[in-house]
Coordinates of C-alpha atoms and ligand atoms in Angstrom, one line a residue:
Q1 CA 38.0 146.5 -9.6
R2 CA 36.4 148.4 -6.7
L3 CA 35.4 151.0 -9.2
G4 CA 33.6 148.4 -11.3
Y5 CA 36.2 147.8 -14.0
F6 CA 37.4 144.5 -15.4
T7 CA 41.2 144.2 -14.9
A8 CA 43.9 142.2 -16.5
V9 CA 47.5 142.1 -15.3
L10 CA 50.6 141.2 -17.4
E11 CA 53.2 139.9 -14.9
P12 CA 55.7 137.0 -15.2
D13 CA 55.5 136.1 -11.5
A14 CA 52.9 133.4 -10.9
Q15 CA 52.6 134.5 -7.3
S16 CA 52.3 138.2 -7.9
P17 CA 49.6 139.7 -5.7
A18 CA 48.2 141.7 -8.6
G19 CA 48.0 138.7 -10.8
L20 CA 46.4 136.6 -8.1
V21 CA 43.5 139.1 -7.5
S22 CA 42.9 140.5 -10.9
H23 CA 40.2 139.1 -13.3
H24 CA 42.8 138.0 -15.8
H25 CA 46.5 137.2 -15.3
I26 CA 48.7 137.1 -18.4
Q27 CA 51.7 135.3 -17.0
T28 CA 54.4 136.2 -19.4
G29 CA 57.4 138.6 -19.8
Y30 CA 56.9 142.3 -20.0
D31 CA 58.2 142.4 -23.5
D32 CA 56.5 139.2 -24.9
P33 CA 54.7 140.4 -28.1
A34 CA 51.9 137.8 -27.7
G35 CA 51.3 138.8 -24.1
L36 CA 51.3 142.5 -25.0
A37 CA 48.9 141.9 -27.9
Q38 CA 46.6 140.0 -25.6
L39 CA 46.7 142.8 -23.0
A40 CA 45.8 145.4 -25.6
H41 CA 43.0 143.2 -26.8
L42 CA 41.5 142.8 -23.3
C43 CA 41.9 146.4 -22.1
Q44 CA 40.7 149.8 -23.0
A45 CA 43.4 151.7 -21.1
I46 CA 46.7 150.6 -19.7
T47 CA 49.0 151.7 -16.9
T48 CA 52.0 150.3 -15.1
E49 CA 52.5 149.7 -11.4
F50 CA 56.2 148.9 -11.7
E51 CA 58.5 151.5 -13.1
N52 CA 61.0 149.0 -14.6
V53 CA 58.6 147.6 -17.2
P54 CA 60.6 148.2 -20.5
A55 CA 59.6 151.5 -21.9
Q56 CA 59.5 149.8 -25.3
A57 CA 56.6 147.6 -24.1
L58 CA 54.6 150.7 -23.2
Q59 CA 55.4 152.1 -26.6
T60 CA 54.1 149.0 -28.3
L61 CA 50.9 149.1 -26.3
A62 CA 50.4 152.8 -27.1
Q63 CA 50.0 152.0 -30.8
T64 CA 46.5 150.7 -30.1
R65 CA 45.5 151.8 -26.6
P66 CA 45.9 154.8 -24.3
V67 CA 48.9 154.2 -22.0
A68 CA 49.4 156.4 -19.0
P69 CA 52.1 157.3 -18.0
G70 CA 53.7 157.1 -21.5
A71 CA 56.8 155.3 -22.5
A72 CA 58.9 158.5 -22.9
V73 CA 58.3 159.7 -19.3
V74 CA 58.7 156.2 -17.8
G75 CA 61.9 155.9 -19.7
I76 CA 63.2 159.1 -18.1
A77 CA 62.2 158.0 -14.6
Q78 CA 63.9 154.6 -15.2
N79 CA 67.3 156.3 -15.5
R80 CA 68.7 158.6 -12.9
I81 CA 71.0 160.3 -15.4
E82 CA 68.0 161.3 -17.6
E83 CA 65.9 162.0 -14.6
K84 CA 68.4 164.5 -13.2
A85 CA 68.8 166.1 -16.6
H86 CA 65.0 166.7 -16.7
F87 CA 65.1 168.2 -13.2
A88 CA 67.9 170.5 -14.3
A89 CA 66.0 171.4 -17.4
C90 CA 62.9 172.6 -15.5
A91 CA 64.7 174.0 -12.5
A92 CA 64.1 177.6 -13.7
V93 CA 60.4 177.0 -13.6
S94 CA 60.2 174.4 -10.7
G95 CA 62.5 176.5 -8.5
V96 CA 64.3 173.4 -7.2
T97 CA 67.6 171.8 -8.2
C98 CA 68.9 168.3 -7.4
A99 CA 71.9 167.5 -5.3
P100 CA 75.3 168.2 -6.9
Y101 CA 76.2 165.1 -8.9
A102 CA 78.5 163.6 -11.5
V103 CA 77.8 160.9 -14.1
I104 CA 80.1 157.9 -13.7
E105 CA 79.9 155.7 -16.7
T106 CA 83.5 155.4 -17.8
P107 CA 86.9 154.9 -16.0
A108 CA 87.9 158.5 -17.1
Q109 CA 84.8 159.9 -15.3
L110 CA 85.8 157.9 -12.2
Q111 CA 89.4 159.2 -12.4
A112 CA 88.1 162.8 -12.6
V113 CA 86.7 162.5 -9.0
Q114 CA 89.6 162.9 -6.6
D115 CA 89.6 163.5 -2.8
N116 CA 89.6 167.2 -3.2
R117 CA 86.1 167.2 -4.8
A118 CA 84.3 168.6 -1.8
D119 CA 81.3 169.3 -4.1
L120 CA 80.8 165.5 -4.5
L121 CA 82.4 163.8 -1.5
P122 CA 81.4 162.4 0.8
G123 CA 78.7 161.1 -1.5
I124 CA 76.4 158.3 -2.5
L125 CA 77.1 156.3 -5.7
K126 CA 73.8 155.2 -7.2
T127 CA 73.2 152.9 -10.1
A128 CA 71.4 154.8 -12.9
R129 CA 68.9 152.0 -13.4
M130 CA 66.9 149.5 -11.3
G131 CA 67.7 150.7 -7.8
Y132 CA 65.0 151.0 -5.1
D133 CA 64.8 150.9 -1.3
G134 CA 68.4 152.0 -1.2
K135 CA 69.5 148.9 -3.2
G136 CA 72.2 149.7 -5.8
Q137 CA 73.7 152.5 -3.6
V138 CA 77.0 152.7 -1.8
R139 CA 78.1 155.6 0.5
V140 CA 81.6 156.7 -0.2
K141 CA 84.0 159.2 1.6
T142 CA 87.1 159.1 -0.6
A143 CA 88.1 158.6 -4.2
E144 CA 89.5 155.2 -3.3
E145 CA 86.2 154.1 -1.8
L146 CA 84.4 155.5 -4.8
A147 CA 86.5 153.3 -7.1
A148 CA 85.8 150.2 -5.0
A149 CA 82.1 151.1 -4.9
W150 CA 81.9 151.4 -8.7
A151 CA 83.5 148.0 -9.1
E152 CA 81.1 146.6 -6.6
L153 CA 78.2 147.9 -8.7
G154 CA 79.6 146.1 -11.7
S155 CA 81.0 149.3 -13.3
A156 CA 77.4 150.0 -14.4
A157 CA 76.2 153.5 -15.4
C158 CA 76.0 155.4 -12.1
V159 CA 75.6 158.9 -10.6
L160 CA 77.7 160.1 -7.7
E161 CA 75.6 162.4 -5.6
K162 CA 76.9 164.7 -2.8
M163 CA 75.7 163.5 0.6
L164 CA 73.5 166.4 1.9
P165 CA 72.7 167.3 5.5
L166 CA 69.0 166.5 5.6
T167 CA 66.6 167.9 8.1
A168 CA 63.6 166.1 6.6
E169 CA 62.3 164.4 3.5
C170 CA 58.9 164.8 1.8
S171 CA 57.1 163.8 -1.3
V172 CA 54.2 165.1 -3.4
L173 CA 51.6 163.1 -5.4
V174 CA 50.3 164.8 -8.5
A175 CA 47.7 163.5 -10.9
R176 CA 47.5 165.0 -14.4
G177 CA 44.9 164.1 -17.1
W178 CA 45.0 163.8 -20.9
D179 CA 43.6 167.3 -21.1
G180 CA 46.3 168.8 -18.8
Q181 CA 44.1 169.1 -15.7
V182 CA 46.2 168.8 -12.6
V183 CA 45.3 168.0 -9.0
S184 CA 47.7 167.2 -6.1
F185 CA 47.8 166.0 -2.5
A186 CA 49.4 168.1 0.2
P187 CA 53.1 167.0 0.7
Q188 CA 53.7 164.2 3.1
R189 CA 56.8 164.0 5.3
N190 CA 58.7 160.8 5.0
V191 CA 61.1 159.1 7.4
H192 CA 63.5 156.6 5.9
V193 CA 65.5 154.0 7.9
D194 CA 68.4 152.3 6.1
G195 CA 67.2 153.8 2.8
I196 CA 63.7 152.3 3.1
L197 CA 60.6 154.3 3.8
A198 CA 59.5 153.6 7.4
V199 CA 57.0 156.3 8.4
T200 CA 54.9 158.8 6.5
H201 CA 53.3 161.8 8.3
A202 CA 50.3 163.2 6.5
Y203 CA 48.6 166.0 8.3
K204 CA 48.6 169.8 8.5
G205 CA 51.7 171.1 10.2
N206 CA 53.9 168.1 9.1
L207 CA 56.1 170.6 7.3
P208 CA 56.7 174.3 7.5
P209 CA 53.9 175.8 5.3
A210 CA 56.2 177.7 3.0
L211 CA 58.2 174.6 2.3
A212 CA 55.1 172.6 1.7
T213 CA 53.8 175.1 -0.8
S214 CA 57.1 175.2 -2.7
A215 CA 57.3 171.4 -2.9
R216 CA 53.7 171.1 -4.2
D217 CA 54.3 173.8 -6.8
A218 CA 57.6 172.2 -7.9
A219 CA 56.0 168.8 -8.3
V220 CA 53.2 170.2 -10.4
S221 CA 55.6 172.0 -12.7
I222 CA 57.8 168.9 -13.0
A223 CA 54.7 166.9 -14.1
Q224 CA 53.6 169.6 -16.5
H225 CA 57.0 169.9 -18.0
L226 CA 56.9 166.2 -18.8
S227 CA 53.3 166.4 -20.2
Y228 CA 52.8 163.6 -17.7
V229 CA 49.5 161.7 -17.7
G230 CA 48.6 159.7 -14.5
V231 CA 49.8 159.8 -10.9
L232 CA 53.4 161.0 -10.4
C233 CA 55.2 161.1 -7.1
V234 CA 58.1 163.5 -6.6
E235 CA 60.5 163.0 -3.7
F236 CA 62.3 166.0 -2.1
F237 CA 65.0 166.5 0.5
V238 CA 64.9 169.4 3.0
V239 CA 68.5 170.4 3.3
K240 CA 70.1 172.3 6.3
D241 CA 71.2 175.6 4.9
G242 CA 71.3 178.0 7.8
S243 CA 67.8 179.3 7.2
A244 CA 65.0 178.6 9.7
H245 CA 63.4 175.8 7.7
G246 CA 66.1 174.6 5.2
S247 CA 65.8 174.5 1.5
L248 CA 64.2 172.1 -1.0
V249 CA 66.2 169.8 -3.3
V250 CA 64.5 167.4 -5.6
N251 CA 65.6 163.7 -5.2
E252 CA 63.8 161.5 -7.7
M253 CA 60.4 160.7 -9.1
A254 CA 58.2 157.6 -9.3
P255 CA 55.9 157.3 -12.4
R256 CA 53.1 155.6 -10.4
P257 CA 51.1 155.7 -7.2
H258 CA 53.8 155.6 -4.4
N259 CA 54.3 154.0 -1.0
S260 CA 54.3 157.5 0.6
G261 CA 50.7 158.0 -0.8
H262 CA 49.2 154.8 0.6
Y263 CA 47.6 156.8 3.4
T264 CA 45.3 158.4 0.9
L265 CA 43.3 155.1 0.8
D266 CA 42.1 155.7 4.3
A267 CA 42.5 159.4 5.0
C268 CA 41.2 161.0 1.8
D269 CA 37.9 161.1 -0.2
A270 CA 39.8 160.0 -3.3
S271 CA 43.0 157.9 -3.1
Q272 CA 46.0 158.0 -5.3
F273 CA 44.8 154.8 -7.0
D274 CA 41.3 156.4 -7.7
L275 CA 43.1 159.3 -9.4
Q276 CA 45.3 156.9 -11.4
V277 CA 42.2 155.1 -12.7
H278 CA 40.5 158.4 -13.5
A279 CA 43.5 159.7 -15.4
M280 CA 44.0 156.6 -17.5
A281 CA 40.3 156.3 -18.2
G282 CA 40.0 159.9 -19.2
L283 CA 37.5 160.7 -16.4
P284 CA 37.6 164.1 -14.5
L285 CA 40.1 164.4 -11.8
P286 CA 38.4 165.6 -8.6
Q287 CA 40.6 167.6 -6.2
P288 CA 41.1 165.1 -3.4
R289 CA 40.2 166.2 0.2
Q290 CA 42.0 164.7 3.2
H291 CA 39.4 164.2 5.9
S292 CA 41.6 162.9 8.7
P293 CA 45.2 163.4 9.8
A294 CA 47.1 160.2 9.2
I295 CA 50.4 158.4 9.8
M296 CA 51.4 155.4 7.7
L297 CA 53.8 152.7 9.1
N298 CA 55.4 150.4 6.6
L299 CA 55.4 146.7 7.5
L300 CA 58.6 145.0 6.3
G301 CA 59.3 141.3 6.4
E302 CA 61.0 141.6 9.8
V303 CA 57.6 141.9 11.4
W304 CA 57.0 138.2 10.7
F305 CA 60.1 137.1 12.6
D306 CA 60.9 137.1 16.3
A307 CA 64.1 138.3 18.0
N308 CA 65.7 134.9 17.4
G309 CA 64.8 134.9 13.7
Q310 CA 62.0 132.4 14.1
P311 CA 58.8 132.9 12.0
Q312 CA 56.0 134.4 14.0
E313 CA 52.5 135.8 13.4
P314 CA 52.5 139.5 14.3
D315 CA 50.2 140.5 17.2
W316 CA 47.4 141.8 14.9
H317 CA 44.9 141.4 17.7
S318 CA 46.5 144.0 19.8
V319 CA 47.2 146.3 16.9
L320 CA 43.7 146.2 15.6
S321 CA 42.2 146.9 19.0
L322 CA 43.7 150.4 18.7
P323 CA 41.3 153.0 17.3
G324 CA 41.7 154.2 13.7
T325 CA 44.1 151.5 12.5
H326 CA 43.8 150.3 8.9
L327 CA 45.8 147.2 8.1
H328 CA 46.7 146.5 4.5
L329 CA 48.6 143.3 3.6
Y330 CA 49.6 142.9 0.0
G331 CA 49.3 139.1 -0.2
K332 CA 53.0 138.5 -0.9
V333 CA 53.6 134.8 -0.3
Q334 CA 57.0 135.0 1.4
A335 CA 58.2 137.4 4.1
R336 CA 61.8 138.5 3.8
A337 CA 63.8 141.1 5.7
G338 CA 63.5 144.4 4.0
R339 CA 60.6 143.3 1.8
K340 CA 57.5 145.5 1.9
M341 CA 54.7 143.2 3.0
G342 CA 52.0 145.7 3.8
H343 CA 51.3 148.9 5.7
L344 CA 49.3 150.2 8.7
T345 CA 47.6 153.6 8.4
I346 CA 46.4 155.3 11.5
T347 CA 43.7 157.9 11.2
G348 CA 42.0 159.9 14.0
P349 CA 40.3 163.1 15.0
D350 CA 43.5 165.1 15.7
V351 CA 47.3 164.8 15.2
A352 CA 48.0 164.1 18.9
S353 CA 45.8 161.0 19.0
V354 CA 47.0 159.7 15.7
K355 CA 50.6 160.0 16.9
A356 CA 49.7 158.3 20.2
V357 CA 48.1 155.3 18.4
A358 CA 51.0 155.2 15.9
R359 CA 53.5 155.0 18.7
R360 CA 51.6 152.2 20.4
A361 CA 51.2 150.2 17.1
A362 CA 54.9 150.7 16.2
G363 CA 55.9 149.5 19.6
L364 CA 53.8 146.4 19.5
L365 CA 55.2 145.5 16.1
H366 CA 58.8 146.6 16.9
L367 CA 58.9 148.8 13.9
P368 CA 61.9 151.0 12.9
G369 CA 61.6 154.8 13.1
Q370 CA 59.6 154.9 16.3
D371 CA 61.6 157.8 17.7
A372 CA 60.4 159.8 14.6
I373 CA 56.7 159.6 15.5
Ligands
LIG401 P1 63.1 154.5 -3.5 O1 62.7 153.2 -2.9 O2 62.5 155.7 -2.8 O3 63.0 154.5 -5.0 P2 66.0 154.6 -4.0 O4 66.7 153.3 -3.8 O5 65.7 155.1 -5.3 O6 64.7 154.6 -3.1 P3 66.9 157.2 -3.0 O7 65.6 157.8 -2.9 O8 67.9 157.8 -4.0 O9 66.9 155.6 -3.2 O10 67.7 157.2 -1.6 C1 67.1 156.5 -0.5 C2 67.3 157.4 0.8 O11 68.7 157.6 1.0 C3 66.7 158.8 0.6 O12 65.3 158.8 0.9 C4 67.5 159.5 1.7 O13 67.1 159.2 3.0 C5 68.9 158.9 1.5 N1 69.7 159.7 0.5 C6 69.7 159.4 -0.8 N2 70.5 160.3 -1.4 C7 71.0 161.2 -0.5 C8 71.8 162.4 -0.5 N3 72.3 162.8 -1.6 N4 72.1 163.0 0.7 C9 71.5 162.5 1.8 N5 70.7 161.4 1.9 C10 70.4 160.8 0.8
LIG402 MG1 64.0 155.4 -6.4
LIG403 MG1 63.6 157.4 -3.1

C-alpha cells in the first residue's frame, strides 16, 4: 500500500492485522474456491505471508495469476522431510549440509533409533509440518524419551535431528525475480531464547567474514536450485567444530519475508517487503544497501504483563526517548506469552552506540537475551 498498490487479503481471522489494514479483506478459508476466485479477480499478482497456506490454493490461483513464491516451493518449505531432502540435493553446490537426521513416520523407524545412536541422540524431535517458534519440538536424550516424545506429538510425521553444539545462528534473505535475477542482504546473526527469535544483530562484523560469505552464497544457491521467485529466508547454525569460527549447517527456510529481516525496514534503502513486492510484480530488484548498523529486539506478549502477571502498558515513553529507536506494533488484538506482538529496531551511527541503546531498551522492557547484546 505504501508503494501505491491496491491490496486484498484472504484470511479467515476477522481480527487479522493484515485483514484490518488492507483495502479489501476476503474473510474465508485459505482453500475456499469462491474466496480464491475473488482474490484472483481482484489482484494482478499474489503472494503469501504465511507459509502454511495450502500449496493447492496457490496452485489454483496460479492458473490465472502470477503467484510468488509458487506452490511447489511452498510445499517443500511446509514439510521438514522434503525441505531436508532439498538441502541434501543441493549440498554439492551450496556447500552446506543439514544436521544429521532421521525421518520418524512409522513405529519401525522409531524402533530403529536405540540409545547407541550417537549420530542422532541427544536430539530434537520436530514435527514435519506446522511447527514454528519451537512449537512441535521435543528435546530427547534417550530412545525411551524419543518414544514418549513421538507419542506426545501425536505420532505425526517427524524428523529427529541431532542436537548440535551451536556457537551462533544466522540467516540470509534472498530475493529472486521471474527472470532469475538475484539480490541478497548480508547475513544477520540471530539469538533465540526458548526456540523463539529474541535479538537480531545486523551490522558489519556480526559474523566472521568468511562465514558470512559462505552463508550468503549457500542461500543464493538454495534459492536458485528451487527456481524460487520472491523473498526467501534461509536459517543457518554455526557449529563448534574445533576450527576458529566453526562450520555452517543449514537449518530451515521460510518462503516469505522473515522476522530476522524486519530490521531492513529501518536500516536499508529497500526493505525485504519492498523486494517481495518488486519480485511478485515483475519489477527490477535493486541490490539493497544497508545505511545504518541495526539491532532488532522482538516484542513478545510478556512485555504487556508485569511481574505479577497483571496487564500493563509498556514504558514506551522511556523507550522512545532513546535515539534511533523504531517501534513496530503489528495490531494483534490480544497479547499472549510467547506471541510476537511487534519489534523494536535500533539504528545509529556506529555499532557501539546501537548496542548501548539496545541494552537500555531491552532493560526497560525486561526482554530476554539481554546478555547477548
Ligand atoms: P521458526 O520460528 O524459526 O520457524 P521452528 O519452530 O521451525 O522455528 P527451528 O528453527 O527448527 O524451529 O528451531 C528453533 C531453534 O531451536 C533454533 O533456532 C535453535 O536455536 C534451536 N535448535 C533447533 N534445532 C537444533 C539442533 N539440531 N541443534 C541445536 N539447536 C537447535
Ligand atoms: Mg521453522
Ligand atoms: Mg527456525
